[in-house]
Coordinates of C-alpha atoms and ligand atoms in Angstrom, one line a residue:
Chain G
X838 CA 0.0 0.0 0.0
X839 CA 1.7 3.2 -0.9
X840 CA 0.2 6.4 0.5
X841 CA 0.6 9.3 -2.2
X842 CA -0.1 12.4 0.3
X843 CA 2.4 13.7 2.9
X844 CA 0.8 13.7 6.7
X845 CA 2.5 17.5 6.4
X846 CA 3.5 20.3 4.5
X847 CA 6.4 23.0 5.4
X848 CA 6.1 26.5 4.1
X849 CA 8.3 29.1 4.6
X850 CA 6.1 31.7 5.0
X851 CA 7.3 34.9 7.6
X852 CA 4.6 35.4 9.8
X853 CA 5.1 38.8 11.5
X854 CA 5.5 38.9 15.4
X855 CA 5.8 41.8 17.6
X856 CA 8.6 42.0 20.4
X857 CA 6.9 43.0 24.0
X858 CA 10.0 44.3 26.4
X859 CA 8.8 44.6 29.7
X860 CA 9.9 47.4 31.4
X861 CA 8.1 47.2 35.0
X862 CA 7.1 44.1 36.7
X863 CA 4.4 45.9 37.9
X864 CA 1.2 44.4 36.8
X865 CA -1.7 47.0 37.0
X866 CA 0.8 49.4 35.3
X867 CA 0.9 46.6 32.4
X868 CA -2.4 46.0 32.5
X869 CA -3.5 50.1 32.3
X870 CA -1.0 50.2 29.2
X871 CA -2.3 47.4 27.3
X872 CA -5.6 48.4 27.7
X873 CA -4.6 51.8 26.1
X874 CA -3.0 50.6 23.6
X875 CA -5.4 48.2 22.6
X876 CA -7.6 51.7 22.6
X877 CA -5.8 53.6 20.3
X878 CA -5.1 50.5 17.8
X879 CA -7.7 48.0 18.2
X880 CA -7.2 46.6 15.4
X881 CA -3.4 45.8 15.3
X882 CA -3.9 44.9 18.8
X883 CA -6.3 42.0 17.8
X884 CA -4.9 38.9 17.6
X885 CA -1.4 40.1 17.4
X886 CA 1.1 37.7 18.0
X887 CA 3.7 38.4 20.7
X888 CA 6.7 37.3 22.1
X889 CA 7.6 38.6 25.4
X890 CA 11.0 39.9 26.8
X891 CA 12.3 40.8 30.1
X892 CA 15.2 40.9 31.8
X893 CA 13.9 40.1 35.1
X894 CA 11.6 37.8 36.6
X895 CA 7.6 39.2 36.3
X896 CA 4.6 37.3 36.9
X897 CA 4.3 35.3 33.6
X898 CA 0.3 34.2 34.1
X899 CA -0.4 37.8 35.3
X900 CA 0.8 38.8 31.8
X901 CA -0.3 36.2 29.8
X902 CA -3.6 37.2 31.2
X903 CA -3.3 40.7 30.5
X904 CA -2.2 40.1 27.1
X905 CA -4.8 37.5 26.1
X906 CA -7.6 40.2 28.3
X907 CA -7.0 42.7 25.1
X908 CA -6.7 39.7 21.8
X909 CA -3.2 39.6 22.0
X910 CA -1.6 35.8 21.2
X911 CA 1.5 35.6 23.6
X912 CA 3.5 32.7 21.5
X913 CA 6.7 32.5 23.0
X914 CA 8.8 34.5 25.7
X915 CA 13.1 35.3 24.5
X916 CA 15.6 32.9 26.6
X917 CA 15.9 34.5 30.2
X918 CA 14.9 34.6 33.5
X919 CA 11.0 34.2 32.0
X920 CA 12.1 30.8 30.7
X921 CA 11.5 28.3 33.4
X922 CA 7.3 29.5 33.9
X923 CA 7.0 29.7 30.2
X924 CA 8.0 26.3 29.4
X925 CA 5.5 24.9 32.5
X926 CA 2.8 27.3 30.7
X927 CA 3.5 25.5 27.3
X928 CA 5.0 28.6 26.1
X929 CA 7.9 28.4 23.5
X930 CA 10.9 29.6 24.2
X931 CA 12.9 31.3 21.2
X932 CA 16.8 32.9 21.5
X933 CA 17.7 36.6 22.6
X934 CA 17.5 38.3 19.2
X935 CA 15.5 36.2 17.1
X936 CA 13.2 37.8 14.9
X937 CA 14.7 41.2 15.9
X938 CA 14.9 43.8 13.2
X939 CA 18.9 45.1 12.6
X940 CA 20.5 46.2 15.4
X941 CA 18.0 47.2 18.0
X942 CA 18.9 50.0 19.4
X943 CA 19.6 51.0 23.1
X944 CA 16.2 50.8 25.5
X945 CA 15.0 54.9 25.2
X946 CA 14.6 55.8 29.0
X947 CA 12.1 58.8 28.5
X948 CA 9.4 56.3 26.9
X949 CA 6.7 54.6 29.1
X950 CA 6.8 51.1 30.4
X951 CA 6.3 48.4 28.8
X952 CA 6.2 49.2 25.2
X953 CA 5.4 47.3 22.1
X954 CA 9.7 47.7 20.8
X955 CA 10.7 46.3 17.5
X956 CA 8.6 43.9 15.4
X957 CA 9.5 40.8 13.5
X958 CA 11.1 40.5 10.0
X959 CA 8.1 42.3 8.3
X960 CA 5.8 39.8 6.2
X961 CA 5.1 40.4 2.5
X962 CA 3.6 44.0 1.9
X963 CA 0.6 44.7 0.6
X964 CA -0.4 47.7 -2.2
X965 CA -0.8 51.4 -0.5
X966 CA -5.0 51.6 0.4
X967 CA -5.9 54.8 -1.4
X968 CA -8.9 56.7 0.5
X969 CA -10.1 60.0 -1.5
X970 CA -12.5 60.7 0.9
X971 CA -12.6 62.8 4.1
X972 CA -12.0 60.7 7.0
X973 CA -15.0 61.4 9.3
X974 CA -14.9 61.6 13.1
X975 CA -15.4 58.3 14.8
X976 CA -14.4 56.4 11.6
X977 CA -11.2 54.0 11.6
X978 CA -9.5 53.1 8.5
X979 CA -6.7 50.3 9.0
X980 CA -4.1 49.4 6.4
X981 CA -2.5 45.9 6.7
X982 CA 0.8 45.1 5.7
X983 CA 0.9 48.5 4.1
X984 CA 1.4 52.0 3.6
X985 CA -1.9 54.3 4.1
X986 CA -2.4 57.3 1.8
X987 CA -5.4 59.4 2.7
X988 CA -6.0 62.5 0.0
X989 CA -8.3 64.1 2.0
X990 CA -8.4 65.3 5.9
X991 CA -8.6 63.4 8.9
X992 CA -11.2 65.0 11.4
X993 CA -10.7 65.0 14.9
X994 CA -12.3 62.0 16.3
X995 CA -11.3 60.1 13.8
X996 CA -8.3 57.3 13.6
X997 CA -6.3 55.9 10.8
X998 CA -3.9 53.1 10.8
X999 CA -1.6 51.7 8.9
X1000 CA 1.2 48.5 9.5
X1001 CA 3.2 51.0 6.8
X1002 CA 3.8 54.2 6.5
X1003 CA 0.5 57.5 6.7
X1004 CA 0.2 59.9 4.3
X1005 CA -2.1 62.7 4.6
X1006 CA -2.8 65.0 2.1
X1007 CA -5.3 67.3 3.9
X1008 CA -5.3 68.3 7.4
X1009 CA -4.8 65.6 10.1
X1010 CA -6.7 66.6 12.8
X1011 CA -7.2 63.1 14.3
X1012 CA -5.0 60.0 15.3
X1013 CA -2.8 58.4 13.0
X1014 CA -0.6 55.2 14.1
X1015 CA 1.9 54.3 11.7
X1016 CA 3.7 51.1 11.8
X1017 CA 1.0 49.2 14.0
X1018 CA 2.6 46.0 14.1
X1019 CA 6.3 47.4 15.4
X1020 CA 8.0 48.5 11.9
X1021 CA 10.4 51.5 13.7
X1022 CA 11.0 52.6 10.4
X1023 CA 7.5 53.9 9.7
X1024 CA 6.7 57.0 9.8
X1025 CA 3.4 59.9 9.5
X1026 CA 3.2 62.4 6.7
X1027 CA 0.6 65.2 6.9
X1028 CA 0.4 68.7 4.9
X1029 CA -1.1 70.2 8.4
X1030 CA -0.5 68.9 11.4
X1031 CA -3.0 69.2 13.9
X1032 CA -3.2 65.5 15.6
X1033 CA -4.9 64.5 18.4
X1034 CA -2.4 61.9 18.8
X1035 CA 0.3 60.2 16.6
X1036 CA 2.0 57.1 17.4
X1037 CA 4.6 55.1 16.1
X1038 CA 5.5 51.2 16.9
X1039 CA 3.5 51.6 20.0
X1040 CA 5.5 54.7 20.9
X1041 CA 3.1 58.1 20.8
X1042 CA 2.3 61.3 21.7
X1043 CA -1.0 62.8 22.1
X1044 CA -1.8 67.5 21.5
X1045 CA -0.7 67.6 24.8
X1046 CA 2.7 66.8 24.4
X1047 CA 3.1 68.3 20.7
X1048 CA 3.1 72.0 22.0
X1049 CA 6.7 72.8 20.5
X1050 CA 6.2 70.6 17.6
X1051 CA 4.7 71.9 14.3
X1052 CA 1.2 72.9 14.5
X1053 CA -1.0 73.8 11.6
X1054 CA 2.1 73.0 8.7
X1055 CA 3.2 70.2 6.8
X1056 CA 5.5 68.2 9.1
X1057 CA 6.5 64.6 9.4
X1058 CA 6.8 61.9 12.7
X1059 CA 9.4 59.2 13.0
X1060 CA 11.2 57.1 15.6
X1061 CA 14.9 58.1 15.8
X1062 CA 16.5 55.9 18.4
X1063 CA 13.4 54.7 20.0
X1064 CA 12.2 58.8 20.6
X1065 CA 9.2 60.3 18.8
X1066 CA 10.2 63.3 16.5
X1067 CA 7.8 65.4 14.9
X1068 CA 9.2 68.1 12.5
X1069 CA 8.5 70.6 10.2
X1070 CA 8.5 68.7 6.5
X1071 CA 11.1 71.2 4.7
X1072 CA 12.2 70.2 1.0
Chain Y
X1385 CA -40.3 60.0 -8.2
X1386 CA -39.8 62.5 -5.4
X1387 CA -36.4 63.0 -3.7
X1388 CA -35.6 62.2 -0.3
X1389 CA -33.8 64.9 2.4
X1390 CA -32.9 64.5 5.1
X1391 CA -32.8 66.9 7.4
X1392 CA -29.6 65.9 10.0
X1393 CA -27.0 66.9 12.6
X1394 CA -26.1 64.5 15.7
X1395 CA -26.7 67.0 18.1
X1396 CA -29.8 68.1 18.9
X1397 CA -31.5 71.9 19.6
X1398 CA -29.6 72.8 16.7
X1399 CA -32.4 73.7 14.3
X1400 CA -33.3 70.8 12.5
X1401 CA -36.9 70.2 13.5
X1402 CA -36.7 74.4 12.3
X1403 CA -35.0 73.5 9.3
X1404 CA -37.3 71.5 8.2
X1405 CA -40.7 73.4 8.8
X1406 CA -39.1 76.5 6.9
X1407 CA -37.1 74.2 4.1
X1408 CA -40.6 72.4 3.2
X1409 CA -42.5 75.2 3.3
X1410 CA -40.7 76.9 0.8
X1411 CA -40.3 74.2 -1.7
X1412 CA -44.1 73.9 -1.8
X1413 CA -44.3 78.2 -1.5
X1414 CA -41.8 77.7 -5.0
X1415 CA -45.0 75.6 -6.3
X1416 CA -43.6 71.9 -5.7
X1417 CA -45.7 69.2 -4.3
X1418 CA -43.8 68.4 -1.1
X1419 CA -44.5 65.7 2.2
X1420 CA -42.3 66.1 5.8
X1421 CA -42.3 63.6 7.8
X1422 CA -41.1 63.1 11.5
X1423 CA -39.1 61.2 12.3
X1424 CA -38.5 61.6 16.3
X1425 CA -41.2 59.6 17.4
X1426 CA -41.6 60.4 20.8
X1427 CA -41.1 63.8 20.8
X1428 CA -43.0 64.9 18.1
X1429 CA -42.4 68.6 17.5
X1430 CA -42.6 69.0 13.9
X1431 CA -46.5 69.6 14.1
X1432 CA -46.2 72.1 16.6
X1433 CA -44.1 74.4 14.6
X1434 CA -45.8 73.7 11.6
X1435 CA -49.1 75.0 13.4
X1436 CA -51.2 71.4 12.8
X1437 CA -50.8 69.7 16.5
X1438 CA -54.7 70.1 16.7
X1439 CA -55.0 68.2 13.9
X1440 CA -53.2 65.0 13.7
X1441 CA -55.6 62.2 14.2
X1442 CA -53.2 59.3 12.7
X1443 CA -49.6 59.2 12.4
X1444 CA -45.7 57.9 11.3
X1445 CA -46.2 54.7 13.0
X1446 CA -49.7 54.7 12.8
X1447 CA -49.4 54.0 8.9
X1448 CA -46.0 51.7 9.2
X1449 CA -48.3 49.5 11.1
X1450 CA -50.9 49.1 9.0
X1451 CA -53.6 51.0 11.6
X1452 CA -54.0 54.4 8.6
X1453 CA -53.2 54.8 5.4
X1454 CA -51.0 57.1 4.1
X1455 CA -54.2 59.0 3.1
X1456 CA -55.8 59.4 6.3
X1457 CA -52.4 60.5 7.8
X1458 CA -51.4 63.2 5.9
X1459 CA -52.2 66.8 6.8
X1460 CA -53.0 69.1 4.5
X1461 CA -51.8 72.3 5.1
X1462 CA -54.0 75.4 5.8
X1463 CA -52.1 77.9 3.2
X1464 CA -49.8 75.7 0.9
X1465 CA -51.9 73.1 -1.1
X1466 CA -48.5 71.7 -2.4
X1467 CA -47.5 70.9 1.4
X1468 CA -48.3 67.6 3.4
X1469 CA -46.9 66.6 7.1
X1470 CA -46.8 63.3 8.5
X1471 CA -46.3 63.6 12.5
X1472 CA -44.3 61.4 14.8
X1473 CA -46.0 59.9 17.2
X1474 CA -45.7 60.9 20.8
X1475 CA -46.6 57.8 22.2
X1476 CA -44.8 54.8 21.1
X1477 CA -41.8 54.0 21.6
X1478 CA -38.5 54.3 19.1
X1479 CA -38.5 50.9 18.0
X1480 CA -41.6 51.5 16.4
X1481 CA -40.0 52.3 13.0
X1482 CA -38.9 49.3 10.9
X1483 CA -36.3 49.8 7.8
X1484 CA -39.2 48.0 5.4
X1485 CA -42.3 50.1 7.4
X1486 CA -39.7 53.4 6.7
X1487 CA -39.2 52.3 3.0
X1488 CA -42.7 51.3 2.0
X1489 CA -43.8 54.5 3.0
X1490 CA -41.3 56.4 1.5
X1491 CA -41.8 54.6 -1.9
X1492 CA -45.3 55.4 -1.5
X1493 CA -45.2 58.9 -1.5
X1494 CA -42.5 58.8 -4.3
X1495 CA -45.4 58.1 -6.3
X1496 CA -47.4 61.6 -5.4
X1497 CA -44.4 64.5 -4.4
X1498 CA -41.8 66.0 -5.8
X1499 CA -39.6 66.2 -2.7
X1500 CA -39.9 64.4 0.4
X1501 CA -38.2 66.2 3.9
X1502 CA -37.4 63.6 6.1
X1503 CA -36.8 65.4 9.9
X1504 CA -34.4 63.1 12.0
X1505 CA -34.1 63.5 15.7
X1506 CA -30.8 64.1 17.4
X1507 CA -28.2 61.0 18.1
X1508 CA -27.2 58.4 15.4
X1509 CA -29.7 55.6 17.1
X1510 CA -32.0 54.2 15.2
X1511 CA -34.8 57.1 14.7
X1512 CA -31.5 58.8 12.9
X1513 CA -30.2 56.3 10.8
X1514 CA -34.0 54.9 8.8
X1515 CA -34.4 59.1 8.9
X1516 CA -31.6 59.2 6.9
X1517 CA -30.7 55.8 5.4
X1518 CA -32.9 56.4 2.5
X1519 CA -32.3 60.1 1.7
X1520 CA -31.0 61.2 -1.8
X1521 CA -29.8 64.6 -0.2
X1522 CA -28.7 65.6 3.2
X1523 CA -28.8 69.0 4.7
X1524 CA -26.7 68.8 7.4
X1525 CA -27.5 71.7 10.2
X1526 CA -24.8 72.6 12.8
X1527 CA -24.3 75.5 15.0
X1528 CA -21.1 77.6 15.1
X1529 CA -19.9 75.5 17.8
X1530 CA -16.5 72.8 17.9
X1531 CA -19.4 70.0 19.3
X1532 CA -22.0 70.6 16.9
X1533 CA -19.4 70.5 14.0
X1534 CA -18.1 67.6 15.5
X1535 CA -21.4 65.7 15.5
X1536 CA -21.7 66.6 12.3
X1537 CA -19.1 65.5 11.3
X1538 CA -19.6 62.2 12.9
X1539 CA -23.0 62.2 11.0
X1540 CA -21.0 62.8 7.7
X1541 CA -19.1 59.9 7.8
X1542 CA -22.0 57.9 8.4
X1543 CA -24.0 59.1 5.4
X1544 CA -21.0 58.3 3.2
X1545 CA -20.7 54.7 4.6
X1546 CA -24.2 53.4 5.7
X1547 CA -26.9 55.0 3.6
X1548 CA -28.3 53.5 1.2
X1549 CA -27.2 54.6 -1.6
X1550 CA -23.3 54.5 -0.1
X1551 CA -24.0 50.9 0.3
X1552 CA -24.8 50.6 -3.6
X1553 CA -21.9 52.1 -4.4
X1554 CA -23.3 53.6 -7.2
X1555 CA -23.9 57.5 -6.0
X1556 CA -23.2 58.9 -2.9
X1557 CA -25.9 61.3 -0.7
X1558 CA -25.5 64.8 -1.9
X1559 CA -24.3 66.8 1.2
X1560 CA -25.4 70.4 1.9
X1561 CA -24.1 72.3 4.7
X1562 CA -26.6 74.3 7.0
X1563 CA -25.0 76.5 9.2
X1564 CA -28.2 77.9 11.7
X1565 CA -28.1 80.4 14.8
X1566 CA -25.1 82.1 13.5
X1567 CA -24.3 85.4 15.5
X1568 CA -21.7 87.6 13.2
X1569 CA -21.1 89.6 16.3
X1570 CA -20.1 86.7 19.0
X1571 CA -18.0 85.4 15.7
X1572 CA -16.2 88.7 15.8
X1573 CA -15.8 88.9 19.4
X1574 CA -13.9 85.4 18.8
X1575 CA -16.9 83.4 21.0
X1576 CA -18.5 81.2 18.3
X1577 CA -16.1 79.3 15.3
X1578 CA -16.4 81.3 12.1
X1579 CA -17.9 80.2 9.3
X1580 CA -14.9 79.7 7.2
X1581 CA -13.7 77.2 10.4
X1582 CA -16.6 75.2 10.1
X1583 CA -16.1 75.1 6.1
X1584 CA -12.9 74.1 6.4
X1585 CA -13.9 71.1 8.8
X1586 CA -16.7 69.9 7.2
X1587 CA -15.5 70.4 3.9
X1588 CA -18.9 70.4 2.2
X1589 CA -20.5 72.6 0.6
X1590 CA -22.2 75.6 2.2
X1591 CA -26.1 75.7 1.1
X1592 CA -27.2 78.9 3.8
X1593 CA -26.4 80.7 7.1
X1594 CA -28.9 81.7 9.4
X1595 CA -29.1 83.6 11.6
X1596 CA -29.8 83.7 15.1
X1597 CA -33.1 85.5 15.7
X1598 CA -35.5 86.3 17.6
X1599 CA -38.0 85.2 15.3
X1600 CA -37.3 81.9 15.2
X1601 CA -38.7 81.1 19.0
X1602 CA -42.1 83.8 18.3
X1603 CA -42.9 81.8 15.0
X1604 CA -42.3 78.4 16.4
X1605 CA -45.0 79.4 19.3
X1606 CA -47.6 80.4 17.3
X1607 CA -46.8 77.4 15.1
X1608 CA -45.5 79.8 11.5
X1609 CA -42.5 78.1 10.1
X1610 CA -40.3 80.7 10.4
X1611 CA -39.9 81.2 6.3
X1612 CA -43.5 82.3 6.5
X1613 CA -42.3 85.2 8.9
X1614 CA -42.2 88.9 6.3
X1615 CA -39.0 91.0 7.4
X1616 CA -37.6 88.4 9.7
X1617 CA -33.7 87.9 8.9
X1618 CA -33.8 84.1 9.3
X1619 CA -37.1 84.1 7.5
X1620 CA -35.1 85.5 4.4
X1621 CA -32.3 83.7 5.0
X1622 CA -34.4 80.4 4.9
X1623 CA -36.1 81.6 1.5
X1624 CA -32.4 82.1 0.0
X1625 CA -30.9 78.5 0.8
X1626 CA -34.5 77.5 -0.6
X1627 CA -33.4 79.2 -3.8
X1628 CA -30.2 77.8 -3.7
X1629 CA -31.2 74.2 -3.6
X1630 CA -33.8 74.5 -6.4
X1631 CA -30.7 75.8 -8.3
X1632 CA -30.5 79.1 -8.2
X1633 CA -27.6 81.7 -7.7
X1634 CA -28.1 83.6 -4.5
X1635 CA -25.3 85.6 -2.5
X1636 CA -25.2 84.4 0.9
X1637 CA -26.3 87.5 3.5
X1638 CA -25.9 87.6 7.2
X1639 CA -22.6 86.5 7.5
X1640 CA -20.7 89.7 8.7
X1641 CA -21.7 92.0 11.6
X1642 CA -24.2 94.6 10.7
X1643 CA -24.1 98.1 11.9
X1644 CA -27.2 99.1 13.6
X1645 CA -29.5 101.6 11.4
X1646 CA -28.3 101.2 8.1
X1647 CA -31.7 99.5 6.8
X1648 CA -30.1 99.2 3.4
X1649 CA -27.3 97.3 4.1
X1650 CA -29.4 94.4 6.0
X1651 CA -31.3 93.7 3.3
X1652 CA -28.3 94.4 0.6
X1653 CA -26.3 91.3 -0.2
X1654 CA -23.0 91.0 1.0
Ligands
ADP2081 N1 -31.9 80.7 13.8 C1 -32.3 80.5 15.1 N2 -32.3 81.6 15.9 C2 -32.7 81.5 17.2 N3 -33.2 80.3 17.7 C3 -33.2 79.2 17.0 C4 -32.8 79.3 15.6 N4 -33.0 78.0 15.1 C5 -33.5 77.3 16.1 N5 -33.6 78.0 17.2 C6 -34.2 77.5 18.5 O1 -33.4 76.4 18.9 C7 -34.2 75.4 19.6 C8 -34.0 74.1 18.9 O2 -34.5 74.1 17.6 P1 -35.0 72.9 16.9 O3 -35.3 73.2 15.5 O4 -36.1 72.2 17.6 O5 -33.7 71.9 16.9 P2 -33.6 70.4 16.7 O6 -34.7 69.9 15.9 O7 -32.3 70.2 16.0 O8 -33.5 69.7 18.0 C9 -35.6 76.0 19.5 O9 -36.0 76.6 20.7 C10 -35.6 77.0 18.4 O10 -36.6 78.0 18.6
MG2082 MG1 -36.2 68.3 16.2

């Protein structure tokens, strides 16, 4: 009897995780964060896969429960003192700087704890989504696995998202979030800068704590070093 | 067929329900056959500024149900022949209006008018959405203030995603901005958004300004839609953005401060 299908198949295929460093063992603090961030990008929060990271012991089931409480998927933790209660939680365990993009850079100390740091090799991009119209307030528009290019303005109330790159090409007046799934190399175009909040790879900044940063003209966000810059767009 | 409007904003006590008295009454006083229905069942104000309260017998619901026909609950109005209102109910509940019991009597009265005013009550619930869902044109009202435009704007977005002809994909609602209780003066004095600010947020365009007035609240009690009203600024601003909708080319007035006494000037454009 010869059997002519394989029991299994192996693809190759990247699938994209996000790196979670935690910076504070202390769990309400975690918990308040997630649940924020899991506000201001629902939908990369959703079912994103993780793999956690900390240099000290923290309480791995309070985590995994925090995690799981906003759709995260917690798949493995990175080699260290986490790895002893991840393997009796069936978690995997995967080496120091797997997945890690380039060199990561130092830890920034002016960001808050725990952050959502650099992402996973990147999986295969998608084409820009192209939206002509205006983006109305309490509307979301998410672009996976690719760039975002909005011709029109953003209102306040309003949030657009993009694993990519955001372009706006009209006033952005409400929150944009590039590079929702931890690329550090995305960054937010706008002709008028007026957010309510941009964010990058999990790290943002809401009006508040834009006041000497461009207001009202064409300026651009990025993450230099792990630290929010938002600047005038000169040419 | 008639065309739908919608008469819409989010917020409420920002001049819809006035809006849509003055904005029917002056399609049927420019001689076409027009129905307004409302749609804030529960409430029901409509009637009352349209001067008719003492005569609804049947109503919305009433004929959604099955209990009237369209017939027996439309009222006739006392001056316009061309104009019909059909009154909310102020006794049942919200849930009382179903998307088919909204469209069959819409399609109905397709048949007969050649515009149909559809008054929607504040929030995006339910009573807001059917109001709206249908509607070929929206006039959006908001007030010259940042939670008004945002509700509008919130209201925008909707009409662009979830009416009916957005989910079709084949035309979208023609917008109309309505910018009511303007005050040139508080403008000036920096205590109400301009409207070039709410232009440039909404980003539609601009069908009339209104201004605040006194008029509005004396016509509303003795049940004149304000339009109606000789020599009252809002009355003539109403008749303008009437104009403007049946296509033709007004100058918009009341926008800037006017100095006290010069008679000629508030009635010149500017
Ligand atoms: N242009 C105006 N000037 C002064 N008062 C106005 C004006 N428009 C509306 N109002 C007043 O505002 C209140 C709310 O108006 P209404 O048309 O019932 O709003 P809505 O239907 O949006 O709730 C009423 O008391 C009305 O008299
Ligand atoms: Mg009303």
């Amino acid at each position: 009897m010869t059997r002519s299908r394989t029991a299994l198949e192996i693809k190759g295929r990247m699938l994209s995780i996000t790196r979670v460093r935690v910076l504070d063992a202390d769990t309400a603090a975690i918990r308040a964060h997630l649940e924020q961030l899991a506000k201001q990008m629902p939908q990369a929060v959703k079912g994103m896969a993780v793999v956690i990271d900390s240099e000290f012991d923290a309480d791995l089931p309070a985590l995994l429960e925090a995690m799981r409480g906003v759709g995260m998927q917690p798949l493995a933790v990175s080699d260290g003192p986490l790895a002893a209660s991840a393997k009796g939680l069936g978690l995997a365990v995967v080496s120091k700087d797997s997945g890690k993009t380039g060199n990561a850079a130092p830890e920034p100390a002016k960001t808050p704890p725990p952050q959502v740091a650099s992402a996973a090799a990147a999986s295969q991009r998608r084409p820009a989504r192209i939206i002509a119209e205006p983006v109305r307030s309490g509307q979301q528009i998410y672009a996976e696995h690719g760039d975002l290019v909005l011709l029109n303005t953003v209102s306040p109330g309003a949030e657009v998202i993009a694993d990519g790159c955001v372009h706006v090409y009209g006033k952005l007046a409400g929150r944009a979030i590039a590079g929702a799934r931890g690329d550090e190399t995305a960054r937010i175009f706008c002709r008028k800068m007026e957010a309510e909040l941009v964010a990058i790879a999990g790290i943002y900044a809401v009006s508040e704590q834009m006041k000497d940063s461009p207001r009202g003209a064409a300026a651009m966000a990025y993450l230099e070093q792990g630290r929010l810059r938002i600047e005038p767009h000169k040419i | 067929m008639a065309k739908i409007i919608v008469v819409t904003s989010g917020k409420g006590g920002v001049g819809k329900t006035t809006t849509s008295a003055s904005f029917a009454t002056g399609l049927a006083m420019r001689g076409h056959k027009t129905a307004v229905i409302d749609f804030d069942v529960g409430l029901r104000n409509l009637d009352l500024i349209m001067g008719v309260e003492r005569r609804v017998v049947f109503d919305f619901v009433n004929v959604i149900n099955g209990e009237a026909t369209l017939k027996q609950a439309l009222i006739k109005d006392k001056h316009l022949d061309k104009l019909h209102i059909l009154a909310a109910s102020q006794t049942r509940d919200k849930d009382a209006l179903t998307t088919e019991g909204v469209e069959k009597v819409l399609n109905d009265l397709a048949q007969d008018f050649d515009f149909i005013v559809c008054d929607s009550p504040a929030g995006i619930e339910r009573g807001a959405f059917l109001a709206m869902y249908f509607a070929d044109e929206a006039l959006v009202v908001t007030n010259p203030e940042v939670s008004s435009v945002r509700d509008s704007d919130r209201v925008l977005g909707i009409l662009s995603s979830k009416a009916r002809l957005a989910e079709k994909g084949e035309t979208k609602v023609k917008e109309h901005l309505v910018l009511t209780r303007y005050n040139p003066a508080r403008v000036a004095k920096g205590e109400m958004l301009s409207l070039e600010d709410v232009k440039e947020i909404l980003a539609i365009p601009l069908l009339g300004v209104v201004p605040e007035s006194s008029s509005v609240l004396t016509c509303s009690n003795s049940g004149v839609p304000v339009i109606r009203e000789e020599g009252s600024d809002a009355g003539l601003a109403y008749q303008d953005l009437v104009a403007r909708f049946l296509g033709d080319e007004v100058p918009h007035r009341f926008i800037t401060e006017q100095k006290k006494g010069l008679f000629s000037k508030l009635f010149g454009a500017t």
